[in-house]
Amino acid sequence: MTESPDGYRRPRPGTQPEYDVPDYGSTRLRHPVRPLLRVPHGPTETTAPAMSPALYAPMPDMTRHAGGEAVGERIIVAGRVLDEDGRPLRGTMLEIWQANAAGRYAHPGDTHDAPLDPHFSGQARVFTDEEGWYRYTTIRPGAYPWGNHHNAWRPVHIHYSLFGAGFAQRLITQMYFPGDPLLPLDPIFNATPDAAARERLVARFDLGITQPNRALGYRFDIVLRGRAATPFEEDHPE
């Protein structure tokens, strides 16, 4: 550990969702109401616990569970995890969860009347390799109603949780699919003001990832914060 660890650049305006998005009703209940305090990035923010396959067993295939094959369209999702300077983040743990093909989560809190699939748990865990690549197999999830208003439906999506090299790289996000007609209507997707940033949430079809006679392939790259080239000025907020 260095005495003066490198920090991370702040996101450009518009590239991250606002804390209060009126069209996204839940933000009214949980957004901060006082100005945020910017904390300089020290060892606490630039280091994190080591997550390794030895401690957390990889679970790269969601298409088989409880002795059977899940119902739905098989897909393969792969991509690279990089920092903001384009360097691969090796050994990064990705936790993945999603609804089944009918648009229902295997969770007691999901009361949607779509059927559960006994052979689909909706959970995966993978780690990046030396070049930052990850890969898993799953079932394309279904859309589902979510109660934001009387006829609100979430676009097809997959949830991601990543632990980078530092706590300030912690990321929870969602991956969407190209051509989904629900994307222009979704307050969560559109909570990110910048259109180019929103497009980075959409996977792209990739024939190179597609497995013949088995599953279509999608690529979804993820960029986490990295070390900034500009040094800090002492006693000034970052």
Short mmCIF file of N, CA and C in Angstrom, two decimals, residues 38-206:
data_model
loop_
_atom_site.label_atom_id
_atom_site.label_comp_id
_atom_site.label_asym_id
_atom_site.label_seq_id
_atom_site.Cartn_x
_atom_site.Cartn_y
_atom_site.Cartn_z
N ARG A 38 -17.81 15.32 -0.73
CA ARG A 38 -16.83 14.60 -1.53
C ARG A 38 -15.67 14.18 -0.63
N VAL A 39 -15.40 12.90 -0.62
CA VAL A 39 -14.34 12.36 0.22
C VAL A 39 -13.12 12.08 -0.66
N PRO A 40 -11.95 12.59 -0.31
CA PRO A 40 -10.75 12.28 -1.10
C PRO A 40 -10.50 10.77 -1.11
N HIS A 41 -9.99 10.27 -2.22
CA HIS A 41 -9.75 8.84 -2.35
C HIS A 41 -8.43 8.47 -1.67
N GLY A 42 -8.53 7.80 -0.54
CA GLY A 42 -7.36 7.29 0.17
C GLY A 42 -7.32 5.78 0.10
N PRO A 43 -6.56 5.14 0.97
CA PRO A 43 -6.45 3.67 0.94
C PRO A 43 -7.79 2.96 1.08
N THR A 44 -8.71 3.53 1.85
CA THR A 44 -10.01 2.87 2.02
C THR A 44 -10.78 2.80 0.71
N GLU A 45 -10.67 3.81 -0.13
CA GLU A 45 -11.43 3.86 -1.38
C GLU A 45 -10.71 3.14 -2.53
N THR A 46 -9.39 3.03 -2.44
CA THR A 46 -8.63 2.48 -3.56
C THR A 46 -8.20 1.03 -3.33
N THR A 47 -8.61 0.43 -2.23
CA THR A 47 -8.36 -0.98 -1.98
C THR A 47 -9.68 -1.65 -1.65
N ALA A 48 -9.69 -2.97 -1.74
CA ALA A 48 -10.92 -3.72 -1.48
C ALA A 48 -10.55 -5.15 -1.12
N PRO A 49 -11.48 -5.91 -0.52
CA PRO A 49 -11.19 -7.32 -0.24
C PRO A 49 -10.93 -8.08 -1.53
N ALA A 50 -10.07 -9.08 -1.44
CA ALA A 50 -9.77 -9.92 -2.60
C ALA A 50 -10.84 -11.00 -2.73
N MET A 51 -11.54 -10.99 -3.85
CA MET A 51 -12.54 -12.01 -4.15
C MET A 51 -11.89 -13.01 -5.13
N SER A 52 -11.83 -14.26 -4.76
CA SER A 52 -11.15 -15.23 -5.61
C SER A 52 -12.00 -16.46 -5.82
N PRO A 53 -11.77 -17.18 -6.92
CA PRO A 53 -12.51 -18.43 -7.15
C PRO A 53 -12.31 -19.46 -6.06
N ALA A 54 -11.18 -19.38 -5.34
CA ALA A 54 -10.96 -20.32 -4.24
C ALA A 54 -11.93 -20.09 -3.09
N LEU A 55 -12.38 -18.85 -2.94
CA LEU A 55 -13.32 -18.52 -1.86
C LEU A 55 -14.76 -18.53 -2.33
N TYR A 56 -14.98 -18.15 -3.59
CA TYR A 56 -16.32 -18.04 -4.14
C TYR A 56 -16.36 -18.81 -5.46
N ALA A 57 -16.93 -20.00 -5.42
CA ALA A 57 -16.90 -20.89 -6.58
C ALA A 57 -17.60 -20.26 -7.77
N PRO A 58 -16.97 -20.27 -8.95
CA PRO A 58 -17.63 -19.76 -10.16
C PRO A 58 -18.88 -20.58 -10.48
N MET A 59 -19.90 -19.89 -10.97
CA MET A 59 -21.15 -20.52 -11.42
C MET A 59 -21.49 -19.92 -12.78
N PRO A 60 -20.84 -20.40 -13.86
CA PRO A 60 -20.95 -19.73 -15.16
C PRO A 60 -22.12 -20.17 -16.03
N ASP A 61 -22.93 -21.13 -15.58
CA ASP A 61 -24.01 -21.65 -16.42
C ASP A 61 -25.33 -21.60 -15.67
N MET A 62 -26.24 -20.73 -16.12
CA MET A 62 -27.55 -20.63 -15.49
C MET A 62 -28.61 -21.49 -16.17
N THR A 63 -28.22 -22.22 -17.21
CA THR A 63 -29.23 -22.95 -17.98
C THR A 63 -29.56 -24.32 -17.39
N ARG A 64 -28.81 -24.74 -16.38
CA ARG A 64 -29.09 -26.01 -15.71
C ARG A 64 -29.15 -25.80 -14.21
N HIS A 65 -30.19 -26.35 -13.57
CA HIS A 65 -30.36 -26.18 -12.13
C HIS A 65 -31.26 -27.30 -11.62
N ALA A 66 -30.93 -27.82 -10.47
CA ALA A 66 -31.74 -28.85 -9.81
C ALA A 66 -32.00 -30.05 -10.73
N GLY A 67 -30.98 -30.42 -11.47
CA GLY A 67 -31.05 -31.62 -12.28
C GLY A 67 -31.79 -31.51 -13.59
N GLY A 68 -32.09 -30.30 -14.04
CA GLY A 68 -32.84 -30.16 -15.28
C GLY A 68 -32.40 -28.96 -16.08
N GLU A 69 -32.95 -28.84 -17.30
CA GLU A 69 -32.62 -27.77 -18.22
C GLU A 69 -33.66 -26.65 -18.13
N ALA A 70 -33.20 -25.41 -18.02
CA ALA A 70 -34.10 -24.27 -17.93
C ALA A 70 -34.88 -24.07 -19.22
N VAL A 71 -36.07 -23.53 -19.10
CA VAL A 71 -36.92 -23.24 -20.26
C VAL A 71 -36.55 -21.85 -20.80
N GLY A 72 -36.46 -21.74 -22.12
CA GLY A 72 -36.22 -20.43 -22.73
C GLY A 72 -35.12 -20.46 -23.75
N GLU A 73 -34.84 -19.28 -24.29
CA GLU A 73 -33.81 -19.13 -25.32
C GLU A 73 -32.43 -19.03 -24.67
N ARG A 74 -31.56 -19.99 -24.96
CA ARG A 74 -30.19 -19.95 -24.42
C ARG A 74 -29.40 -18.82 -25.08
N ILE A 75 -28.63 -18.11 -24.27
CA ILE A 75 -27.73 -17.09 -24.79
C ILE A 75 -26.40 -17.18 -24.05
N ILE A 76 -25.37 -16.68 -24.69
CA ILE A 76 -24.05 -16.55 -24.07
C ILE A 76 -23.73 -15.07 -24.00
N VAL A 77 -23.29 -14.61 -22.84
CA VAL A 77 -22.89 -13.22 -22.67
C VAL A 77 -21.41 -13.20 -22.30
N ALA A 78 -20.63 -12.38 -22.99
CA ALA A 78 -19.21 -12.27 -22.72
C ALA A 78 -18.78 -10.83 -22.93
N GLY A 79 -17.67 -10.47 -22.35
CA GLY A 79 -17.14 -9.12 -22.51
C GLY A 79 -15.89 -8.93 -21.69
N ARG A 80 -15.39 -7.71 -21.71
CA ARG A 80 -14.19 -7.39 -20.95
C ARG A 80 -14.53 -6.36 -19.88
N VAL A 81 -13.83 -6.45 -18.75
CA VAL A 81 -13.92 -5.45 -17.69
C VAL A 81 -12.60 -4.69 -17.68
N LEU A 82 -12.70 -3.37 -17.92
CA LEU A 82 -11.53 -2.51 -18.01
C LEU A 82 -11.65 -1.37 -17.02
N ASP A 83 -10.52 -0.71 -16.71
CA ASP A 83 -10.61 0.51 -15.94
C ASP A 83 -10.70 1.70 -16.90
N GLU A 84 -10.78 2.90 -16.35
CA GLU A 84 -11.03 4.07 -17.20
C GLU A 84 -9.86 4.41 -18.10
N ASP A 85 -8.70 3.78 -17.88
CA ASP A 85 -7.55 3.99 -18.74
C ASP A 85 -7.36 2.86 -19.73
N GLY A 86 -8.36 1.96 -19.83
CA GLY A 86 -8.32 0.89 -20.81
C GLY A 86 -7.54 -0.34 -20.40
N ARG A 87 -7.16 -0.44 -19.13
CA ARG A 87 -6.40 -1.60 -18.67
C ARG A 87 -7.33 -2.69 -18.19
N PRO A 88 -7.04 -3.96 -18.49
CA PRO A 88 -7.92 -5.04 -18.04
C PRO A 88 -7.86 -5.20 -16.53
N LEU A 89 -9.01 -5.45 -15.94
CA LEU A 89 -9.10 -5.72 -14.51
C LEU A 89 -9.16 -7.23 -14.32
N ARG A 90 -8.06 -7.81 -13.88
CA ARG A 90 -7.92 -9.25 -13.75
C ARG A 90 -8.54 -9.74 -12.44
N GLY A 91 -9.15 -10.91 -12.50
CA GLY A 91 -9.68 -11.52 -11.29
C GLY A 91 -10.85 -10.78 -10.68
N THR A 92 -11.54 -9.96 -11.44
CA THR A 92 -12.70 -9.24 -10.94
C THR A 92 -13.89 -10.18 -10.84
N MET A 93 -14.56 -10.16 -9.70
CA MET A 93 -15.73 -11.00 -9.52
C MET A 93 -16.99 -10.28 -10.01
N LEU A 94 -17.75 -10.96 -10.85
CA LEU A 94 -19.05 -10.46 -11.32
C LEU A 94 -20.13 -11.37 -10.77
N GLU A 95 -21.09 -10.79 -10.09
CA GLU A 95 -22.28 -11.51 -9.66
C GLU A 95 -23.43 -11.06 -10.55
N ILE A 96 -24.20 -12.02 -11.02
CA ILE A 96 -25.21 -11.77 -12.05
C ILE A 96 -26.52 -12.36 -11.60
N TRP A 97 -27.63 -11.62 -11.78
CA TRP A 97 -28.94 -12.17 -11.46
C TRP A 97 -29.98 -11.61 -12.42
N GLN A 98 -31.06 -12.36 -12.61
CA GLN A 98 -32.04 -11.97 -13.61
C GLN A 98 -33.36 -12.73 -13.40
N ALA A 99 -34.39 -12.27 -14.11
CA ALA A 99 -35.66 -12.98 -14.15
C ALA A 99 -35.55 -14.15 -15.13
N ASN A 100 -36.50 -15.08 -15.02
CA ASN A 100 -36.51 -16.20 -15.96
C ASN A 100 -37.14 -15.80 -17.29
N ALA A 101 -37.35 -16.77 -18.16
CA ALA A 101 -37.87 -16.47 -19.50
C ALA A 101 -39.28 -15.90 -19.48
N ALA A 102 -40.00 -16.15 -18.38
CA ALA A 102 -41.36 -15.64 -18.25
C ALA A 102 -41.40 -14.28 -17.54
N GLY A 103 -40.24 -13.78 -17.14
CA GLY A 103 -40.21 -12.49 -16.47
C GLY A 103 -40.47 -12.56 -14.98
N ARG A 104 -40.01 -13.64 -14.34
CA ARG A 104 -40.19 -13.76 -12.89
C ARG A 104 -38.89 -14.17 -12.23
N TYR A 105 -38.61 -13.55 -11.06
CA TYR A 105 -37.43 -13.88 -10.28
C TYR A 105 -37.73 -15.03 -9.33
N ALA A 106 -36.72 -15.85 -9.09
CA ALA A 106 -36.84 -16.92 -8.10
C ALA A 106 -36.59 -16.32 -6.72
N HIS A 107 -37.52 -15.49 -6.29
CA HIS A 107 -37.38 -14.76 -5.02
C HIS A 107 -38.76 -14.61 -4.40
N PRO A 108 -38.88 -14.81 -3.09
CA PRO A 108 -40.20 -14.72 -2.46
C PRO A 108 -40.85 -13.34 -2.59
N GLY A 109 -40.04 -12.31 -2.83
CA GLY A 109 -40.60 -10.97 -2.96
C GLY A 109 -41.23 -10.70 -4.30
N ASP A 110 -41.04 -11.59 -5.27
CA ASP A 110 -41.61 -11.40 -6.61
C ASP A 110 -43.01 -12.02 -6.63
N THR A 111 -44.02 -11.19 -6.75
CA THR A 111 -45.41 -11.66 -6.74
C THR A 111 -46.04 -11.65 -8.13
N HIS A 112 -45.25 -11.42 -9.16
CA HIS A 112 -45.74 -11.50 -10.53
C HIS A 112 -46.30 -12.90 -10.78
N ASP A 113 -47.46 -13.00 -11.45
CA ASP A 113 -48.11 -14.31 -11.60
C ASP A 113 -47.56 -15.13 -12.76
N ALA A 114 -46.42 -14.72 -13.34
CA ALA A 114 -45.76 -15.55 -14.34
C ALA A 114 -45.20 -16.81 -13.68
N PRO A 115 -45.05 -17.89 -14.43
CA PRO A 115 -44.61 -19.15 -13.82
C PRO A 115 -43.15 -19.13 -13.39
N LEU A 116 -42.84 -19.83 -12.32
CA LEU A 116 -41.46 -20.09 -11.93
C LEU A 116 -40.93 -21.27 -12.74
N ASP A 117 -39.61 -21.31 -12.86
CA ASP A 117 -38.95 -22.42 -13.54
C ASP A 117 -38.10 -23.16 -12.51
N PRO A 118 -38.46 -24.40 -12.16
CA PRO A 118 -37.69 -25.12 -11.13
C PRO A 118 -36.25 -25.39 -11.52
N HIS A 119 -35.93 -25.25 -12.80
CA HIS A 119 -34.58 -25.51 -13.27
C HIS A 119 -33.82 -24.24 -13.62
N PHE A 120 -34.28 -23.11 -13.06
CA PHE A 120 -33.60 -21.84 -13.31
C PHE A 120 -33.57 -21.04 -12.01
N SER A 121 -32.38 -20.85 -11.46
CA SER A 121 -32.24 -20.08 -10.22
C SER A 121 -32.03 -18.60 -10.48
N GLY A 122 -31.58 -18.24 -11.70
CA GLY A 122 -31.37 -16.84 -12.03
C GLY A 122 -30.14 -16.22 -11.42
N GLN A 123 -29.14 -17.04 -11.06
CA GLN A 123 -27.93 -16.52 -10.43
C GLN A 123 -26.69 -17.08 -11.12
N ALA A 124 -25.67 -16.25 -11.24
CA ALA A 124 -24.38 -16.69 -11.77
C ALA A 124 -23.27 -15.91 -11.08
N ARG A 125 -22.07 -16.49 -11.14
CA ARG A 125 -20.88 -15.81 -10.62
C ARG A 125 -19.70 -16.20 -11.50
N VAL A 126 -18.98 -15.20 -12.01
CA VAL A 126 -17.82 -15.46 -12.85
C VAL A 126 -16.70 -14.49 -12.47
N PHE A 127 -15.48 -14.82 -12.91
CA PHE A 127 -14.31 -13.99 -12.66
C PHE A 127 -13.64 -13.67 -14.00
N THR A 128 -13.04 -12.50 -14.08
CA THR A 128 -12.33 -12.13 -15.31
C THR A 128 -10.98 -12.83 -15.37
N ASP A 129 -10.51 -13.10 -16.61
CA ASP A 129 -9.20 -13.73 -16.80
C ASP A 129 -8.11 -12.67 -16.87
N GLU A 130 -6.93 -13.07 -17.32
CA GLU A 130 -5.79 -12.15 -17.36
C GLU A 130 -6.00 -10.98 -18.31
N GLU A 131 -6.86 -11.14 -19.31
CA GLU A 131 -7.13 -10.07 -20.26
C GLU A 131 -8.43 -9.33 -19.93
N GLY A 132 -9.00 -9.62 -18.78
CA GLY A 132 -10.22 -8.94 -18.37
C GLY A 132 -11.51 -9.54 -18.92
N TRP A 133 -11.44 -10.70 -19.56
CA TRP A 133 -12.62 -11.31 -20.17
C TRP A 133 -13.43 -12.10 -19.14
N TYR A 134 -14.75 -12.06 -19.30
CA TYR A 134 -15.66 -12.92 -18.55
C TYR A 134 -16.63 -13.55 -19.54
N ARG A 135 -17.34 -14.60 -19.09
CA ARG A 135 -18.27 -15.29 -19.98
C ARG A 135 -19.21 -16.15 -19.14
N TYR A 136 -20.48 -16.17 -19.50
CA TYR A 136 -21.44 -17.06 -18.86
C TYR A 136 -22.56 -17.39 -19.83
N THR A 137 -23.30 -18.45 -19.51
CA THR A 137 -24.42 -18.90 -20.32
C THR A 137 -25.70 -18.77 -19.51
N THR A 138 -26.76 -18.31 -20.14
CA THR A 138 -28.01 -18.10 -19.42
C THR A 138 -29.20 -18.24 -20.36
N ILE A 139 -30.36 -17.88 -19.87
CA ILE A 139 -31.60 -17.84 -20.63
C ILE A 139 -31.99 -16.37 -20.81
N ARG A 140 -32.38 -16.01 -22.02
CA ARG A 140 -32.83 -14.62 -22.22
C ARG A 140 -34.02 -14.36 -21.32
N PRO A 141 -33.93 -13.34 -20.45
CA PRO A 141 -35.03 -13.09 -19.51
C PRO A 141 -36.23 -12.47 -20.21
N GLY A 142 -37.37 -12.49 -19.52
CA GLY A 142 -38.58 -11.86 -20.02
C GLY A 142 -38.81 -10.50 -19.39
N ALA A 143 -39.63 -9.68 -20.05
CA ALA A 143 -40.06 -8.41 -19.46
C ALA A 143 -41.07 -8.69 -18.35
N TYR A 144 -41.22 -7.72 -17.44
CA TYR A 144 -42.19 -7.92 -16.36
C TYR A 144 -42.75 -6.58 -15.88
N PRO A 145 -43.97 -6.57 -15.32
CA PRO A 145 -44.53 -5.33 -14.78
C PRO A 145 -43.85 -4.99 -13.46
N TRP A 146 -43.73 -3.67 -13.18
CA TRP A 146 -43.01 -3.32 -11.95
C TRP A 146 -43.69 -2.22 -11.13
N GLY A 147 -44.88 -1.80 -11.50
CA GLY A 147 -45.68 -0.96 -10.61
C GLY A 147 -45.29 0.50 -10.53
N ASN A 148 -44.40 0.97 -11.40
CA ASN A 148 -44.05 2.39 -11.36
C ASN A 148 -45.25 3.26 -11.74
N HIS A 149 -46.10 2.76 -12.65
CA HIS A 149 -47.40 3.33 -12.91
C HIS A 149 -48.30 2.18 -13.38
N HIS A 150 -49.52 2.45 -13.80
CA HIS A 150 -50.50 1.39 -13.97
C HIS A 150 -50.15 0.40 -15.07
N ASN A 151 -49.28 0.79 -16.03
CA ASN A 151 -48.94 -0.12 -17.12
C ASN A 151 -47.44 -0.07 -17.40
N ALA A 152 -46.65 -0.13 -16.35
CA ALA A 152 -45.19 -0.03 -16.47
C ALA A 152 -44.58 -1.43 -16.59
N TRP A 153 -43.72 -1.59 -17.59
CA TRP A 153 -43.01 -2.85 -17.81
C TRP A 153 -41.53 -2.59 -17.92
N ARG A 154 -40.72 -3.39 -17.23
CA ARG A 154 -39.27 -3.28 -17.37
C ARG A 154 -38.80 -3.91 -18.66
N PRO A 155 -37.88 -3.27 -19.38
CA PRO A 155 -37.27 -3.92 -20.55
C PRO A 155 -36.53 -5.18 -20.13
N VAL A 156 -36.25 -6.03 -21.09
CA VAL A 156 -35.45 -7.22 -20.82
C VAL A 156 -34.06 -6.78 -20.34
N HIS A 157 -33.62 -7.32 -19.21
CA HIS A 157 -32.35 -6.87 -18.65
C HIS A 157 -31.74 -7.94 -17.75
N ILE A 158 -30.45 -7.79 -17.50
CA ILE A 158 -29.70 -8.66 -16.59
C ILE A 158 -28.93 -7.76 -15.63
N HIS A 159 -28.97 -8.09 -14.34
CA HIS A 159 -28.30 -7.30 -13.31
C HIS A 159 -26.86 -7.76 -13.13
N TYR A 160 -25.98 -6.79 -12.86
CA TYR A 160 -24.56 -7.06 -12.60
C TYR A 160 -24.12 -6.38 -11.30
N SER A 161 -23.28 -7.06 -10.56
CA SER A 161 -22.59 -6.47 -9.42
C SER A 161 -21.11 -6.81 -9.56
N LEU A 162 -20.26 -5.80 -9.53
CA LEU A 162 -18.82 -6.00 -9.72
C LEU A 162 -18.04 -5.43 -8.54
N PHE A 163 -17.01 -6.16 -8.15
CA PHE A 163 -16.05 -5.67 -7.18
C PHE A 163 -14.73 -5.46 -7.91
N GLY A 164 -14.30 -4.23 -8.04
CA GLY A 164 -13.04 -3.94 -8.68
C GLY A 164 -11.89 -4.02 -7.70
N ALA A 165 -10.80 -3.33 -8.03
CA ALA A 165 -9.62 -3.35 -7.16
C ALA A 165 -9.79 -2.46 -5.94
N GLY A 166 -10.78 -1.57 -5.95
CA GLY A 166 -11.00 -0.67 -4.82
C GLY A 166 -12.48 -0.46 -4.59
N PHE A 167 -12.83 -0.02 -3.38
CA PHE A 167 -14.23 0.21 -3.07
C PHE A 167 -14.86 1.27 -3.97
N ALA A 168 -14.08 2.24 -4.41
CA ALA A 168 -14.61 3.28 -5.29
C ALA A 168 -14.90 2.75 -6.69
N GLN A 169 -14.45 1.53 -7.00
CA GLN A 169 -14.78 0.91 -8.27
C GLN A 169 -16.03 0.04 -8.18
N ARG A 170 -16.62 -0.08 -7.03
CA ARG A 170 -17.81 -0.91 -6.85
C ARG A 170 -18.89 -0.44 -7.82
N LEU A 171 -19.50 -1.39 -8.54
CA LEU A 171 -20.50 -1.03 -9.54
C LEU A 171 -21.64 -2.02 -9.51
N ILE A 172 -22.86 -1.50 -9.50
CA ILE A 172 -24.07 -2.29 -9.71
C ILE A 172 -24.77 -1.67 -10.91
N THR A 173 -25.07 -2.48 -11.92
CA THR A 173 -25.64 -1.95 -13.14
C THR A 173 -26.55 -2.97 -13.78
N GLN A 174 -27.09 -2.63 -14.94
CA GLN A 174 -27.96 -3.52 -15.68
C GLN A 174 -27.55 -3.54 -17.14
N MET A 175 -27.68 -4.70 -17.76
CA MET A 175 -27.41 -4.87 -19.18
C MET A 175 -28.73 -5.04 -19.91
N TYR A 176 -28.92 -4.27 -20.99
CA TYR A 176 -30.13 -4.35 -21.79
C TYR A 176 -29.83 -4.98 -23.15
N PHE A 177 -30.88 -5.24 -23.91
CA PHE A 177 -30.73 -5.92 -25.19
C PHE A 177 -31.10 -4.97 -26.34
N PRO A 178 -30.41 -5.09 -27.47
CA PRO A 178 -30.67 -4.18 -28.59
C PRO A 178 -32.07 -4.38 -29.16
N GLY A 179 -32.67 -3.26 -29.60
CA GLY A 179 -33.95 -3.31 -30.28
C GLY A 179 -35.15 -3.49 -29.38
N ASP A 180 -34.99 -3.39 -28.06
CA ASP A 180 -36.10 -3.59 -27.14
C ASP A 180 -37.04 -2.38 -27.22
N PRO A 181 -38.32 -2.57 -27.58
CA PRO A 181 -39.24 -1.42 -27.71
C PRO A 181 -39.56 -0.75 -26.38
N LEU A 182 -39.24 -1.41 -25.26
CA LEU A 182 -39.53 -0.82 -23.95
C LEU A 182 -38.45 0.16 -23.50
N LEU A 183 -37.29 0.16 -24.13
CA LEU A 183 -36.21 1.03 -23.67
C LEU A 183 -36.58 2.52 -23.68
N PRO A 184 -37.21 3.05 -24.75
CA PRO A 184 -37.55 4.48 -24.72
C PRO A 184 -38.57 4.84 -23.65
N LEU A 185 -39.27 3.85 -23.10
CA LEU A 185 -40.33 4.10 -22.12
C LEU A 185 -39.87 3.86 -20.69
N ASP A 186 -38.67 3.37 -20.49
CA ASP A 186 -38.24 2.92 -19.16
C ASP A 186 -37.57 4.04 -18.37
N PRO A 187 -38.13 4.45 -17.22
CA PRO A 187 -37.53 5.54 -16.45
C PRO A 187 -36.16 5.19 -15.88
N ILE A 188 -35.90 3.92 -15.59
CA ILE A 188 -34.60 3.55 -15.03
C ILE A 188 -33.52 3.69 -16.10
N PHE A 189 -33.75 3.13 -17.27
CA PHE A 189 -32.79 3.26 -18.37
C PHE A 189 -32.58 4.73 -18.72
N ASN A 190 -33.64 5.50 -18.77
CA ASN A 190 -33.55 6.91 -19.19
C ASN A 190 -33.18 7.85 -18.05
N ALA A 191 -32.92 7.30 -16.86
CA ALA A 191 -32.44 8.15 -15.76
C ALA A 191 -31.02 8.66 -16.03
N THR A 192 -30.29 8.00 -16.92
CA THR A 192 -28.97 8.50 -17.34
C THR A 192 -29.18 9.51 -18.45
N PRO A 193 -28.89 10.79 -18.24
CA PRO A 193 -29.24 11.82 -19.23
C PRO A 193 -28.51 11.69 -20.56
N ASP A 194 -27.25 11.29 -20.55
CA ASP A 194 -26.45 11.27 -21.77
C ASP A 194 -26.79 10.06 -22.62
N ALA A 195 -27.20 10.30 -23.88
CA ALA A 195 -27.63 9.21 -24.75
C ALA A 195 -26.51 8.22 -25.04
N ALA A 196 -25.29 8.71 -25.24
CA ALA A 196 -24.17 7.81 -25.50
C ALA A 196 -23.88 6.93 -24.30
N ALA A 197 -24.01 7.49 -23.09
CA ALA A 197 -23.80 6.69 -21.88
C ALA A 197 -24.88 5.62 -21.76
N ARG A 198 -26.13 5.97 -22.10
CA ARG A 198 -27.20 4.96 -22.07
C ARG A 198 -26.90 3.81 -23.01
N GLU A 199 -26.37 4.12 -24.18
CA GLU A 199 -26.09 3.06 -25.16
C GLU A 199 -25.03 2.10 -24.65
N ARG A 200 -24.19 2.55 -23.71
CA ARG A 200 -23.19 1.64 -23.15
C ARG A 200 -23.82 0.60 -22.24
N LEU A 201 -25.09 0.77 -21.91
CA LEU A 201 -25.82 -0.22 -21.13
C LEU A 201 -26.46 -1.29 -21.99
N VAL A 202 -26.40 -1.14 -23.30
CA VAL A 202 -27.04 -2.07 -24.23
C VAL A 202 -26.00 -3.01 -24.82
N ALA A 203 -26.19 -4.31 -24.62
CA ALA A 203 -25.30 -5.30 -25.22
C ALA A 203 -25.46 -5.29 -26.73
N ARG A 204 -24.51 -5.88 -27.42
CA ARG A 204 -24.64 -6.00 -28.88
C ARG A 204 -24.48 -7.46 -29.29
N PHE A 205 -25.25 -7.84 -30.29
CA PHE A 205 -25.16 -9.20 -30.79
C PHE A 205 -23.76 -9.43 -31.36
N ASP A 206 -23.20 -10.62 -31.09
CA ASP A 206 -21.85 -10.92 -31.53
C ASP A 206 -21.81 -12.35 -32.07
#
